[in-house]
PDB file of C-alpha atoms in Angstrom:
ATOM      1  CA  MET A   1      84.121 109.870  96.778  1.00 95.00           C
ATOM      2  CA  ARG A   2      82.631 109.299 100.516  1.00 97.00           C
ATOM      3  CA  LYS A   3      79.835 107.193 100.489  1.00 97.00           C
ATOM      4  CA  ALA A   4      78.175 106.630 103.782  1.00 98.00           C
ATOM      5  CA  PHE A   5      75.113 104.592 104.801  1.00 98.00           C
ATOM      6  CA  VAL A   6      73.287 103.063 107.763  1.00 98.00           C
ATOM      7  CA  MET A   7      72.436  99.382 108.920  1.00 98.00           C
ATOM      8  CA  SER A   8      71.277  97.559 111.610  1.00 98.00           C
ATOM      9  CA  VAL A   9      72.256  95.011 113.988  1.00 98.00           C
ATOM     10  CA  ASN A  10      69.809  92.606 116.042  1.00 98.00           C
ATOM     11  CA  PRO A  11      70.153  93.436 119.537  1.00 98.00           C
ATOM     12  CA  GLY A  12      72.277  90.742 121.930  1.00 98.00           C
ATOM     13  CA  SER A  13      74.483  90.446 118.179  1.00 98.00           C
ATOM     14  CA  GLU A  14      76.737  93.548 119.180  1.00 98.00           C
ATOM     15  CA  ALA A  15      79.368  92.098 120.204  1.00 98.00           C
ATOM     16  CA  GLU A  16      79.545  89.121 117.631  1.00 98.00           C
ATOM     17  CA  TYR A  17      79.191  91.027 115.057  1.00 98.00           C
ATOM     18  CA  ALA A  18      82.681  93.310 115.832  1.00 98.00           C
ATOM     19  CA  ARG A  19      83.847  89.868 116.574  1.00 98.00           C
ATOM     20  CA  ARG A  20      83.163  89.193 112.999  1.00 98.00           C
ATOM     21  CA  HIS A  21      84.695  92.358 111.682  1.00 97.00           C
ATOM     22  CA  ASN A  22      88.018  91.865 113.779  1.00 97.00           C
ATOM     23  CA  PRO A  23      89.550  90.485 111.462  1.00 96.00           C
ATOM     24  CA  ILE A  24      87.427  90.394 108.367  1.00 96.00           C
ATOM     25  CA  TRP A  25      88.259  87.579 106.226  1.00 98.00           C
ATOM     26  CA  PRO A  26      91.701  88.710 104.120  1.00 98.00           C
ATOM     27  CA  GLU A  27      90.072  87.413 100.860  1.00 98.00           C
ATOM     28  CA  LEU A  28      86.995  89.952 101.460  1.00 98.00           C
ATOM     29  CA  GLU A  29      89.524  92.702 101.988  1.00 98.00           C
ATOM     30  CA  VAL A  30      91.399  91.724  99.075  1.00 98.00           C
ATOM     31  CA  VAL A  31      87.836  92.298  97.118  1.00 98.00           C
ATOM     32  CA  LEU A  32      87.145  95.781  98.855  1.00 98.00           C
ATOM     33  CA  LYS A  33      90.454  97.353  98.068  1.00 98.00           C
ATOM     34  CA  ALA A  34      90.791  95.636  94.575  1.00 97.00           C
ATOM     35  CA  HIS A  35      87.236  97.501  93.772  1.00 97.00           C
ATOM     36  CA  GLY A  36      88.859 100.940  95.363  1.00 97.00           C
ATOM     37  CA  VAL A  37      87.710 100.965  98.736  1.00 98.00           C
ATOM     38  CA  GLN A  38      89.589 102.835 101.265  1.00 97.00           C
ATOM     39  CA  ASN A  39      89.337 104.296 104.814  1.00 97.00           C
ATOM     40  CA  TYR A  40      86.300 102.044 105.323  1.00 98.00           C
ATOM     41  CA  SER A  41      84.793 102.546 108.773  1.00 98.00           C
ATOM     42  CA  ILE A  42      81.660 101.193 110.237  1.00 98.00           C
ATOM     43  CA  PHE A  43      80.396 102.657 113.854  1.00 98.00           C
ATOM     44  CA  LEU A  44      78.391 100.992 116.203  1.00 98.00           C
ATOM     45  CA  LEU A  45      75.284 103.515 117.606  1.00 98.00           C
ATOM     46  CA  ALA A  46      74.542 101.091 121.132  1.00 96.00           C
ATOM     47  CA  GLU A  47      70.970 103.061 122.313  1.00 97.00           C
ATOM     48  CA  THR A  48      69.557 102.000 118.474  1.00 97.00           C
ATOM     49  CA  ASN A  49      71.311  99.048 117.358  1.00 98.00           C
ATOM     50  CA  GLN A  50      72.205 101.070 114.106  1.00 98.00           C
ATOM     51  CA  LEU A  51      75.415 100.516 112.297  1.00 98.00           C
ATOM     52  CA  PHE A  52      76.592 103.737 110.435  1.00 98.00           C
ATOM     53  CA  ALA A  53      79.433 102.731 107.662  1.00 98.00           C
ATOM     54  CA  TYR A  54      81.739 105.474 105.861  1.00 98.00           C
ATOM     55  CA  ALA A  55      83.966 104.349 103.141  1.00 98.00           C
ATOM     56  CA  GLU A  56      85.672 106.192 100.529  1.00 98.00           C
ATOM     57  CA  ILE A  57      85.366 104.833  97.102  1.00 97.00           C
ATOM     58  CA  GLU A  58      87.055 105.611  93.661  1.00 93.00           C
ATOM     59  CA  ILE A  59      84.299 104.487  91.419  1.00 94.00           C
ATOM     60  CA  GLU A  60      80.198 104.538  92.289  1.00 94.00           C
ATOM     61  CA  ASP A  61      80.047 101.552  89.643  1.00 96.00           C
ATOM     62  CA  GLN A  62      82.858  99.316  91.368  1.00 97.00           C
ATOM     63  CA  TRP A  63      81.437  99.908  94.308  1.00 97.00           C
ATOM     64  CA  ALA A  64      78.101  98.137  92.878  1.00 96.00           C
ATOM     65  CA  ARG A  65      80.242  95.597  92.008  1.00 98.00           C
ATOM     66  CA  ILE A  66      81.613  94.281  94.823  1.00 98.00           C
ATOM     67  CA  ALA A  67      78.194  92.955  95.398  1.00 97.00           C
ATOM     68  CA  THR A  68      78.445  90.478  92.405  1.00 98.00           C
ATOM     69  CA  THR A  69      81.712  89.092  93.953  1.00 98.00           C
ATOM     70  CA  PRO A  70      81.323  85.064  95.163  1.00 98.00           C
ATOM     71  CA  GLU A  71      83.547  86.526  98.341  1.00 98.00           C
ATOM     72  CA  CYS A  72      80.550  89.432  99.550  1.00 98.00           C
ATOM     73  CA  ARG A  73      77.788  86.999  98.759  1.00 98.00           C
ATOM     74  CA  GLU A  74      79.846  84.639 101.000  1.00 98.00           C
ATOM     75  CA  TRP A  75      79.920  87.233 103.715  1.00 98.00           C
ATOM     76  CA  TRP A  76      76.432  88.420 103.261  1.00 98.00           C
ATOM     77  CA  HIS A  77      75.470  85.003 104.412  1.00 98.00           C
ATOM     78  CA  HIS A  78      78.116  84.789 107.201  1.00 98.00           C
ATOM     79  CA  MET A  79      76.401  88.153 108.682  1.00 98.00           C
ATOM     80  CA  ALA A  80      72.822  87.111 108.260  1.00 98.00           C
ATOM     81  CA  ASP A  81      72.208  86.106 111.361  1.00 98.00           C
ATOM     82  CA  LEU A  82      73.273  89.290 112.902  1.00 98.00           C
ATOM     83  CA  MET A  83      71.490  91.582 110.889  1.00 98.00           C
ATOM     84  CA  PRO A  84      68.191  92.280 108.915  1.00 98.00           C
ATOM     85  CA  HIS A  85      68.439  91.653 105.329  1.00 98.00           C
ATOM     86  CA  ASN A  86      66.985  90.971 102.012  1.00 98.00           C
ATOM     87  CA  GLU A  87      66.419  87.703 100.436  1.00 98.00           C
ATOM     88  CA  ASP A  88      69.559  87.873  98.660  1.00 98.00           C
ATOM     89  CA  HIS A  89      70.682  87.992 102.243  1.00 98.00           C
ATOM     90  CA  SER A  90      72.472  91.493 101.706  1.00 98.00           C
ATOM     91  CA  PRO A  91      72.549  93.696 104.437  1.00 98.00           C
ATOM     92  CA  ILE A  92      69.415  96.061 104.270  1.00 98.00           C
ATOM     93  CA  THR A  93      70.824  99.692 104.106  1.00 98.00           C
ATOM     94  CA  GLU A  94      69.742 103.287 103.788  1.00 98.00           C
ATOM     95  CA  ALA A  95      71.693 105.613 102.241  1.00 97.00           C
ATOM     96  CA  ALA A  96      73.245 108.588 104.018  1.00 97.00           C
ATOM     97  CA  VAL A  97      73.299 111.951 101.841  1.00 97.00           C
ATOM     98  CA  GLU A  98      76.575 113.953 102.825  1.00 96.00           C
ATOM     99  CA  VAL A  99      74.971 117.218 104.161  1.00 97.00           C
ATOM    100  CA  PHE A 100      78.428 118.816 104.882  1.00 97.00           C
ATOM    101  CA  HIS A 101      82.215 118.412 104.404  1.00 96.00           C
ATOM    102  CA  LEU A 102      85.365 119.892 106.034  1.00 96.00           C
ATOM    103  CA  ASP A 103      88.885 118.947 104.688  1.00 91.00           C
TER     104      ASP A 103
END
């Protein structure tokens, strides 16, 4: 399955956001891969500070379970100062609906 969503980064935090992702924590990478995530990319639209994320996942339920892991929760806390976030520190996201695909 292809999954895409949009988030944003606070103005002036773009470089730090990129730095914290390069590389991501090894333990978070293990969690993502163990939950069937592949080809995960995040792109920055510099003019609007929007982040466009794309991932290929095996099963939607596995994707949802990532949010329950301690590694993911810790990552959210680590990133919360750089992005708009919910009360639990998860980033505010909006799902993108696929309207076209070409293999």
